[in-house]
Short mmCIF file of C-alpha atoms in Angstrom, two decimals:
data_model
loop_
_atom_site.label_atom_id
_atom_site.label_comp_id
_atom_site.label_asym_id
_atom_site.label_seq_id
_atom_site.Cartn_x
_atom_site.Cartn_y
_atom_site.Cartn_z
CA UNK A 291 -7.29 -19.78 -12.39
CA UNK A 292 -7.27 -16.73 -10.41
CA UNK A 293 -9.84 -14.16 -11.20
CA UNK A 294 -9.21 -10.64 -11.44
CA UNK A 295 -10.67 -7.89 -12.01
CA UNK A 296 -9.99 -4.19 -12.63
CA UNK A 297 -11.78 -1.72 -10.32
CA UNK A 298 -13.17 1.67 -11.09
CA UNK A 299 -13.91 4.04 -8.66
CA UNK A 300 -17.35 5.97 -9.02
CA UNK A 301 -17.90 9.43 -8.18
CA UNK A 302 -21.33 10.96 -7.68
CA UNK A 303 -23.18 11.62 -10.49
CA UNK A 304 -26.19 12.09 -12.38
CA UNK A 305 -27.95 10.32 -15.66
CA UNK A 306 -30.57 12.36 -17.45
CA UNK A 307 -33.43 11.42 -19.62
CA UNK A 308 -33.24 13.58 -22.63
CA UNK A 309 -36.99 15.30 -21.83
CA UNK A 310 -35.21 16.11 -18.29
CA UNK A 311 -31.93 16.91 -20.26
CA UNK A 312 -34.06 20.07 -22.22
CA UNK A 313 -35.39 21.24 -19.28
CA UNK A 314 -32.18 21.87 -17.68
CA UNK A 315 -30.40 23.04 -21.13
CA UNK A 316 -32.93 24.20 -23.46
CA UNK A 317 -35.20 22.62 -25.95
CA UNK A 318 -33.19 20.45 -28.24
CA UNK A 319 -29.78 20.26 -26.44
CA UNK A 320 -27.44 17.64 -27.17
CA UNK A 321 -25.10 16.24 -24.43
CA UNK A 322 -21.09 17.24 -25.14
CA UNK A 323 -18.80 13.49 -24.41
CA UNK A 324 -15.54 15.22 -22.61
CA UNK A 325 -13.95 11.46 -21.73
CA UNK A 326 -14.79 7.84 -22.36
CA UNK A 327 -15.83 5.29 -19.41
CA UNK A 328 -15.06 1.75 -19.57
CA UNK A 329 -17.79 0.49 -20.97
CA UNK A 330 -18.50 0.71 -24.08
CA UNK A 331 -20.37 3.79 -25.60
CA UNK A 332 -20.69 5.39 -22.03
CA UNK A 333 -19.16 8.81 -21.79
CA UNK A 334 -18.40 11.71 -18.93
CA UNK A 335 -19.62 15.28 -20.24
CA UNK A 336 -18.60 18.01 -20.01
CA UNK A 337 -22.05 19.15 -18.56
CA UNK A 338 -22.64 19.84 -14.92
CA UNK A 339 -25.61 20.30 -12.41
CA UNK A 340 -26.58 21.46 -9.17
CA UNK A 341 -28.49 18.67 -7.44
CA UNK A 342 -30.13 20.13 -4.03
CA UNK A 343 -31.77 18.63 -1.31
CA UNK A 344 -33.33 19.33 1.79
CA UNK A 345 -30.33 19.62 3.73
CA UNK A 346 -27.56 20.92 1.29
CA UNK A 347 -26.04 21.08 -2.48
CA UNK A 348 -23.53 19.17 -5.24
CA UNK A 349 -22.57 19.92 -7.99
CA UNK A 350 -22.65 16.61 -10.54
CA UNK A 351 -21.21 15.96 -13.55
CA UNK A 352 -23.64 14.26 -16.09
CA UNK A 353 -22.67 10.80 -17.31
CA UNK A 354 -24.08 10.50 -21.26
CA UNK A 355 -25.88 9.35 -23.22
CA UNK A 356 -29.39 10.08 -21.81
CA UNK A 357 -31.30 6.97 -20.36
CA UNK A 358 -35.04 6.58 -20.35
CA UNK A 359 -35.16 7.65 -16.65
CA UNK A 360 -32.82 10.31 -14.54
CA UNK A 361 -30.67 8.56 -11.92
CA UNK A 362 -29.01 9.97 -9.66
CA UNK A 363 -25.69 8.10 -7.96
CA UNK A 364 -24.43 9.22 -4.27
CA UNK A 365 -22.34 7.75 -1.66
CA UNK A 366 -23.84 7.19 1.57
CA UNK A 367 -21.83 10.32 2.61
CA UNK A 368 -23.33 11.99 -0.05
CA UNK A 369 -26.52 12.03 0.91
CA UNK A 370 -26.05 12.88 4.56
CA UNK A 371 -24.63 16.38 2.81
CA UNK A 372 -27.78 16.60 0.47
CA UNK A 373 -29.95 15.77 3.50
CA UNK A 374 -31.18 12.75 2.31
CA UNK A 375 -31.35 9.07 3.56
CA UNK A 376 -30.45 7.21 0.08
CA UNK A 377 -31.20 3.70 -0.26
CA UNK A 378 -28.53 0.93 -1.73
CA UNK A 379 -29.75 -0.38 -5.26
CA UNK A 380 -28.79 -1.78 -8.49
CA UNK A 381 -29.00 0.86 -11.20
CA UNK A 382 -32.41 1.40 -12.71
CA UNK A 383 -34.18 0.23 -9.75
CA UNK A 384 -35.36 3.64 -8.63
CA UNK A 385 -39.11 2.87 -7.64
CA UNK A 386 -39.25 4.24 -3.69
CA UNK A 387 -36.26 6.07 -3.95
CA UNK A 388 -36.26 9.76 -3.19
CA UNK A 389 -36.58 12.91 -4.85
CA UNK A 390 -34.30 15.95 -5.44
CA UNK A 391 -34.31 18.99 -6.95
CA UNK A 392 -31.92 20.00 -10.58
CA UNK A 393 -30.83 23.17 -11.16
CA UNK A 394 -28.81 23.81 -14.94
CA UNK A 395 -28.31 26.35 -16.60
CA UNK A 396 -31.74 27.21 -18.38
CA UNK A 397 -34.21 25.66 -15.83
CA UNK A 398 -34.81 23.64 -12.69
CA UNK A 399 -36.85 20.27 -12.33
CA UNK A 400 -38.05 18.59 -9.22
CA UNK A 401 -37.83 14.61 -9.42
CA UNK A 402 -40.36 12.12 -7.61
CA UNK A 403 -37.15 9.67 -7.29
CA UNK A 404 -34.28 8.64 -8.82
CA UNK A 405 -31.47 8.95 -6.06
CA UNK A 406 -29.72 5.68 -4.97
CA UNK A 407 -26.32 4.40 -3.79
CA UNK A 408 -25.37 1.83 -6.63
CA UNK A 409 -24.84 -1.64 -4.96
CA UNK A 410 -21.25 -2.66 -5.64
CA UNK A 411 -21.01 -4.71 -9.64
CA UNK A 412 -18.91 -6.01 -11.88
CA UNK A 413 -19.49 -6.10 -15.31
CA UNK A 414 -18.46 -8.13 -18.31
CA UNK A 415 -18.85 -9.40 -21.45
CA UNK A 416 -20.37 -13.22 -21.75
CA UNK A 417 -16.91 -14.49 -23.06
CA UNK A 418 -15.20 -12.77 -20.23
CA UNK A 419 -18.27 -14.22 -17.95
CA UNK A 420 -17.65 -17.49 -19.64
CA UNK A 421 -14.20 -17.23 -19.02
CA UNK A 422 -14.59 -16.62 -15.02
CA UNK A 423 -17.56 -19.35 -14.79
CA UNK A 424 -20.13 -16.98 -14.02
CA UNK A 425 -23.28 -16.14 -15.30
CA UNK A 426 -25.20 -12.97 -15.22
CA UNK A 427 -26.99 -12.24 -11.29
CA UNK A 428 -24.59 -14.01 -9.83
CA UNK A 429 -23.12 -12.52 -6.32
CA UNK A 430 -19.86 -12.83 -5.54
CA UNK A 431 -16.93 -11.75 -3.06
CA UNK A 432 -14.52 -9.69 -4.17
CA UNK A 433 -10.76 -9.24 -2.28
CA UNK A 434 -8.75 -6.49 -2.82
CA UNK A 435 -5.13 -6.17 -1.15
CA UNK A 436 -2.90 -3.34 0.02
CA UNK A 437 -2.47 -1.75 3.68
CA UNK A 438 -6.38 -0.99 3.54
CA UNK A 439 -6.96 -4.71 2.48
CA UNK A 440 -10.48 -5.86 2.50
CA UNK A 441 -13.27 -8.30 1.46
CA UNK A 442 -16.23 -7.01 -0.86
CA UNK A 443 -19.29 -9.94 -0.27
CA UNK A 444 -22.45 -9.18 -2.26
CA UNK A 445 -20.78 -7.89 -5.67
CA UNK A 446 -23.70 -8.27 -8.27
CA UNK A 447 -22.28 -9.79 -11.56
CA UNK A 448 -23.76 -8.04 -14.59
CA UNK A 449 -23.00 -9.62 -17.85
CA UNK A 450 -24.31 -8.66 -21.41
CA UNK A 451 -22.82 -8.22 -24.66
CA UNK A 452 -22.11 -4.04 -24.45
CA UNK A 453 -20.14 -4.53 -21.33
CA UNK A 454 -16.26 -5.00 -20.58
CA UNK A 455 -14.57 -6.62 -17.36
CA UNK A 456 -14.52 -3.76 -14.46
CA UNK A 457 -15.65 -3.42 -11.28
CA UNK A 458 -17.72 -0.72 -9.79
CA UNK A 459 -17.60 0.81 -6.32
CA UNK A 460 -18.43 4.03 -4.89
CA UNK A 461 -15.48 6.59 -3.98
CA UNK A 462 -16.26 5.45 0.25
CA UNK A 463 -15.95 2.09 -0.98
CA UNK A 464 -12.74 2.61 -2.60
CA UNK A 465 -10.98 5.16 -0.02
CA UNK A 466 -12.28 2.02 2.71
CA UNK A 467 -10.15 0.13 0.67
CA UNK A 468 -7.44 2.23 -0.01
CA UNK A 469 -7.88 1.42 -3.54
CA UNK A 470 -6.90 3.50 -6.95
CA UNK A 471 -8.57 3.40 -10.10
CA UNK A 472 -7.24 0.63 -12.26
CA UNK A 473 -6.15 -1.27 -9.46
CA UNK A 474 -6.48 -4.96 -9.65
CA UNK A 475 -8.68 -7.29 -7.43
CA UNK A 476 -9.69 -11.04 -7.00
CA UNK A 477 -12.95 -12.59 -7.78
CA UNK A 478 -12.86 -15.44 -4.39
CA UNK B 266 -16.73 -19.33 20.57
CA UNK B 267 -17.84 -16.26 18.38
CA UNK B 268 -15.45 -13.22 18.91
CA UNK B 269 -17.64 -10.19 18.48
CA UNK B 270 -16.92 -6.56 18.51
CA UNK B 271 -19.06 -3.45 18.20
CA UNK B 272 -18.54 -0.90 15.87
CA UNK B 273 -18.01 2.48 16.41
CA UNK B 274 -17.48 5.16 13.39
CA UNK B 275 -15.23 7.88 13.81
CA UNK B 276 -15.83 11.16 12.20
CA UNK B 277 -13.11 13.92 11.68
CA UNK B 278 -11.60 15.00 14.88
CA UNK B 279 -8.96 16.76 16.59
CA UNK B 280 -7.00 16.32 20.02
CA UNK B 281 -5.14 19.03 20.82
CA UNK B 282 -2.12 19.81 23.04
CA UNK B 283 -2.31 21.66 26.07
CA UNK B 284 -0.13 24.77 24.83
CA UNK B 285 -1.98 24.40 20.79
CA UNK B 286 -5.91 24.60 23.01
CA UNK B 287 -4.23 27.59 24.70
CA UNK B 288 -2.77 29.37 21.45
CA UNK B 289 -6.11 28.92 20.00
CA UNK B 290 -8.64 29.66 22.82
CA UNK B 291 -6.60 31.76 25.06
CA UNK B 292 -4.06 31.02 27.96
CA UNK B 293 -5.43 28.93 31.22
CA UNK B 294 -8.23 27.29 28.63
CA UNK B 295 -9.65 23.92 29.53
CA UNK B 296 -12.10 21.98 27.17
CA UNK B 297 -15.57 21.72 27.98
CA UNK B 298 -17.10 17.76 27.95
CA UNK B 299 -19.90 16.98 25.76
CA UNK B 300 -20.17 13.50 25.40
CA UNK B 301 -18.74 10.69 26.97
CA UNK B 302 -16.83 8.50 24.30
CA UNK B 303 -16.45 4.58 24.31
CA UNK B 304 -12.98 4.66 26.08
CA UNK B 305 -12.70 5.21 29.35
CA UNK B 306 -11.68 8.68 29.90
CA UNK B 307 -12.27 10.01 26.69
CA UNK B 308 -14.96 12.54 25.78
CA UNK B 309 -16.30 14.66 23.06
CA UNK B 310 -15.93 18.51 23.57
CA UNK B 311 -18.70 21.50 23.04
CA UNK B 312 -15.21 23.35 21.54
CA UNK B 313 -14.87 23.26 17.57
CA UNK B 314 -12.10 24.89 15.35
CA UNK B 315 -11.74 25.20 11.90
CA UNK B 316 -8.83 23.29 9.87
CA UNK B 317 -7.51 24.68 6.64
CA UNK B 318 -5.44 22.97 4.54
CA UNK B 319 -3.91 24.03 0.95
CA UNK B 320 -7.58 23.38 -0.72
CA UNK B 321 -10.51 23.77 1.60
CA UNK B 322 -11.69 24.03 5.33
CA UNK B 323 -13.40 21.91 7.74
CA UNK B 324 -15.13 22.51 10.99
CA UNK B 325 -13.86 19.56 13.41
CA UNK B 326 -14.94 18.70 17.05
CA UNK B 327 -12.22 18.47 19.79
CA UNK B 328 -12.30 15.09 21.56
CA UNK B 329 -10.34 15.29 25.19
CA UNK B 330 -8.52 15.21 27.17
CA UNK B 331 -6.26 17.29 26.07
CA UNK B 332 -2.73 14.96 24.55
CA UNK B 333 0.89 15.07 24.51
CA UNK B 334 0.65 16.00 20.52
CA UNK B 335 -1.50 17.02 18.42
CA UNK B 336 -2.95 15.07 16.01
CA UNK B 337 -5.86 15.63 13.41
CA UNK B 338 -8.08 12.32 12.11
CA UNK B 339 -9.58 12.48 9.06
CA UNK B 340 -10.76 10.28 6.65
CA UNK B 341 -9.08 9.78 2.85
CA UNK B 342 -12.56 12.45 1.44
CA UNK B 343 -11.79 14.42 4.20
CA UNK B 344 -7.82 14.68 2.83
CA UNK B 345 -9.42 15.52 -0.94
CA UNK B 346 -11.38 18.46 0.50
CA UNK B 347 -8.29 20.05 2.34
CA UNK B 348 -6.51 19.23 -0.34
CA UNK B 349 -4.04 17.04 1.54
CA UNK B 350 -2.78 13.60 0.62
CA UNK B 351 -2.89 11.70 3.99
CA UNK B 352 -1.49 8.60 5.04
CA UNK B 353 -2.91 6.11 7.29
CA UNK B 354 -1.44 5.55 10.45
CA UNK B 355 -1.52 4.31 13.60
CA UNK B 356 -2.55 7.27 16.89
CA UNK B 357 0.42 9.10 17.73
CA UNK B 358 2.85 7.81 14.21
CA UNK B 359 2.25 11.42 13.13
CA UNK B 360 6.02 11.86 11.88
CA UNK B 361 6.16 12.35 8.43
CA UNK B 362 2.02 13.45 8.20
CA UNK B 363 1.13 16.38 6.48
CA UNK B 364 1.12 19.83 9.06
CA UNK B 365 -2.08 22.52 8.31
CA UNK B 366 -3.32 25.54 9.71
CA UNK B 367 -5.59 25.63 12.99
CA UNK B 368 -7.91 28.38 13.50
CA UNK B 369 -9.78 28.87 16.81
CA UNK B 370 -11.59 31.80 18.44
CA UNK B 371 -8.47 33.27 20.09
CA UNK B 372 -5.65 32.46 17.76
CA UNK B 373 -4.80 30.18 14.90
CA UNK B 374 -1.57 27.75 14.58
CA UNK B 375 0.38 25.81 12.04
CA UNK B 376 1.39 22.73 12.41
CA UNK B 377 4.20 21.01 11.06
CA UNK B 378 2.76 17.72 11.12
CA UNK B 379 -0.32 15.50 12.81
CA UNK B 380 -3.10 15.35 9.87
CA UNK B 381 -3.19 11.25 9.58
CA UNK B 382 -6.15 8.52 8.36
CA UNK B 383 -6.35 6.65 11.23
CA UNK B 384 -5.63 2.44 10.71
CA UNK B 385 -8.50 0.31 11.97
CA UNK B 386 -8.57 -1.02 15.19
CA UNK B 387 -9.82 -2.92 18.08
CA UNK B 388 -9.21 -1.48 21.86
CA UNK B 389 -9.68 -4.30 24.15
CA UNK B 390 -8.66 -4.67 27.93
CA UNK B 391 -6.53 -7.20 28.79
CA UNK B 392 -9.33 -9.94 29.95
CA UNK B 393 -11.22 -9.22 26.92
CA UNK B 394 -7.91 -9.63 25.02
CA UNK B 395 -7.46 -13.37 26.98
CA UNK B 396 -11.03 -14.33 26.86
CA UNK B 397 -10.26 -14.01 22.62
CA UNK B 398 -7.05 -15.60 22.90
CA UNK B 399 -5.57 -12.21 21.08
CA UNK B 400 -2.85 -9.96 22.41
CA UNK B 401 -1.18 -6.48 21.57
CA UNK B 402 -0.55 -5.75 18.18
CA UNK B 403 -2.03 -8.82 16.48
CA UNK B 404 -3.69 -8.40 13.33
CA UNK B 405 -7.07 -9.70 12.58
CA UNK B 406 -9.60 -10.09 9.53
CA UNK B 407 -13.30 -8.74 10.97
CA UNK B 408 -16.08 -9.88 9.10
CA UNK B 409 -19.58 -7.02 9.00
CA UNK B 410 -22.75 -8.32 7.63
CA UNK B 411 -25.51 -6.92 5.77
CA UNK B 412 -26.65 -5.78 2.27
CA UNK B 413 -22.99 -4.30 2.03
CA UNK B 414 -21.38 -7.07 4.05
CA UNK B 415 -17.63 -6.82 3.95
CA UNK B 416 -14.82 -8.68 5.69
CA UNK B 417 -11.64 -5.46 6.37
CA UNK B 418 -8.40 -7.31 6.34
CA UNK B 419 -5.18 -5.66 8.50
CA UNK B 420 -7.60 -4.71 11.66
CA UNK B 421 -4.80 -3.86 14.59
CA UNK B 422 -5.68 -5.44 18.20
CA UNK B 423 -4.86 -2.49 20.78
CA UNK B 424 -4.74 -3.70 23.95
CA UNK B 425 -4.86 -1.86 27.55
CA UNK B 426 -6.00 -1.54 31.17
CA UNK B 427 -7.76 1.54 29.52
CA UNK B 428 -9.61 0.14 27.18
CA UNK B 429 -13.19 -1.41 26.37
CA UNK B 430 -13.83 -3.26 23.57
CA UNK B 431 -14.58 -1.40 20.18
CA UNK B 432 -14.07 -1.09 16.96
CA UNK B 433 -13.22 1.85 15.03
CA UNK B 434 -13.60 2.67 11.45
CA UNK B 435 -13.68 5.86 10.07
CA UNK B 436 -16.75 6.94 8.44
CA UNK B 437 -15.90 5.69 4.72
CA UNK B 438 -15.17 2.44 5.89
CA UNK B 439 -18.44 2.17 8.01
CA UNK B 440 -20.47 3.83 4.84
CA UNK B 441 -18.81 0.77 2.55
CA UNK B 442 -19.75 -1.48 5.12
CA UNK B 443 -23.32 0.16 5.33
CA UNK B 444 -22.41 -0.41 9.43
CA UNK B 445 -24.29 1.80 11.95
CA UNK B 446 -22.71 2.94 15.07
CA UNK B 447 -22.91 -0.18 17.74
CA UNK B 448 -23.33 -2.56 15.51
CA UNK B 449 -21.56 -6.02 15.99
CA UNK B 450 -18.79 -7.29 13.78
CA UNK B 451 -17.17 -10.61 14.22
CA UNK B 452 -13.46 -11.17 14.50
CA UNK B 453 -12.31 -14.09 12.20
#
């Protein structure tokens, strides 16, 4: 059976805790869901913010709902512009990442860490996990055709019960690639 | 036998005509070396100019000598900022590529056409081309380790008395591949 897998191209962008979330907005403020992501209850918001670092400035739209801890997710490219040498991890492992300041619109906060490059994933439901023959952790390659053609090794599989089949990469990874969101690839 | 290549990352560039570095930094100009580049004869320039397309501008370094044709190499983020949609192509395929305005300290220029992604490729010399059993125009699969390990697909062989071996990627590709100027790749 072949394997595939839809891929979704990620953007920069930031993931507030909801302390951090008042700080930038106001005491009490409640993020506003513009769009849907593929995963279940995940949403795009209409609220932006300026993330700034030593070198230079983004502006980031905030991915909802508010987590325990404020993430921040760059390309490699990315952080060269912010000034900042960003290390690759899986999301939530932020320990020894850096810092960065956040500007919105009623107040600024200066985090300890919390910037990363996600590692390439794929995530999906245990039936679809079941499915593929593959079990949460596992690392796979992942091939994806086209002019750009190319080989992903290292894809972390993340499985659990809120999540749907897709793929994540970064917006380098996917313009290395050649690749458009939605586009279909194969699990080797 | 192990076929390795380095790796070198290309950022956004420009190689000018003769007549388009005259319109745009006065008549009788020549460009001033910087840096010596991989292949043989080529160099990076102290001259800059500024490329604006429908969207946004960029600042781009001048590699020389000066060419036939102009042609502008950018990555597929680089297109999104300018606000061009840029197809990837071989050096010197520029018919049919976008045109955009050129703006240097003496003049400025439009061009028709010459804004291209540049494919991936492999210069070699001839011997280094025998000693690989590869030739002109061959296609190959290169395989980059690491945390972000990748294999690209559709790599062209370029081969010529001119050339030294390399590998060039544009700076999306070597940020997807986490690669680092220099670096060795192998060819499958």
């Amino acid at each position: 059976m072949e394997r595939k897998v839809p891929i979704g191209l990620s953007n920069k962008h930031i993931h507030l805790s909801q302390t951090d979330l008042e700080a930038l907005f106001g005491k009490g403020y409640q993020l506003t869901p513009m769009k849907d992501l593929s995963q279940p209850g995940q949403f795009a918001c209409e609220e932006k913010v300026d993330v700034v670092g030593p070198k230079g400035k983004q502006t980031m739209r905030i991915l909802g709902p508010v987590r325990p801890e404020t993430q921040i997710e760059v390309s490699i490219g990315d952080g060269f512009v912010l000034g900042l040498k960003v290390p690759i991890r899986n999301s939530g492992d932020i320990d020894g990442t850096p810092g960065v300041k956040i500007v919105g619109p009623a107040g600024e906060i200066e985090i300890g860490k919390g910037v990363l490059v996600a590692g390439r994933h794929i995530h999906m439901s245990p039936d679809e996990a079941k499915t593929y023959n593959l079990k949460d952790k596992d690392v796979v390659s992942v091939k994806l055709d086209g002019p750009r053609g190319l080989t992903f090794d290292n894809v972390l599989v993340r499985v659990n019960p809120n999540y749907l089949l897709d793929m994540h990469i970064d917006v380098e990874e996917g313009n290395a690639a050649g690749a458009k969101n939605g586009q279909t690839a194969t699990i080797l």
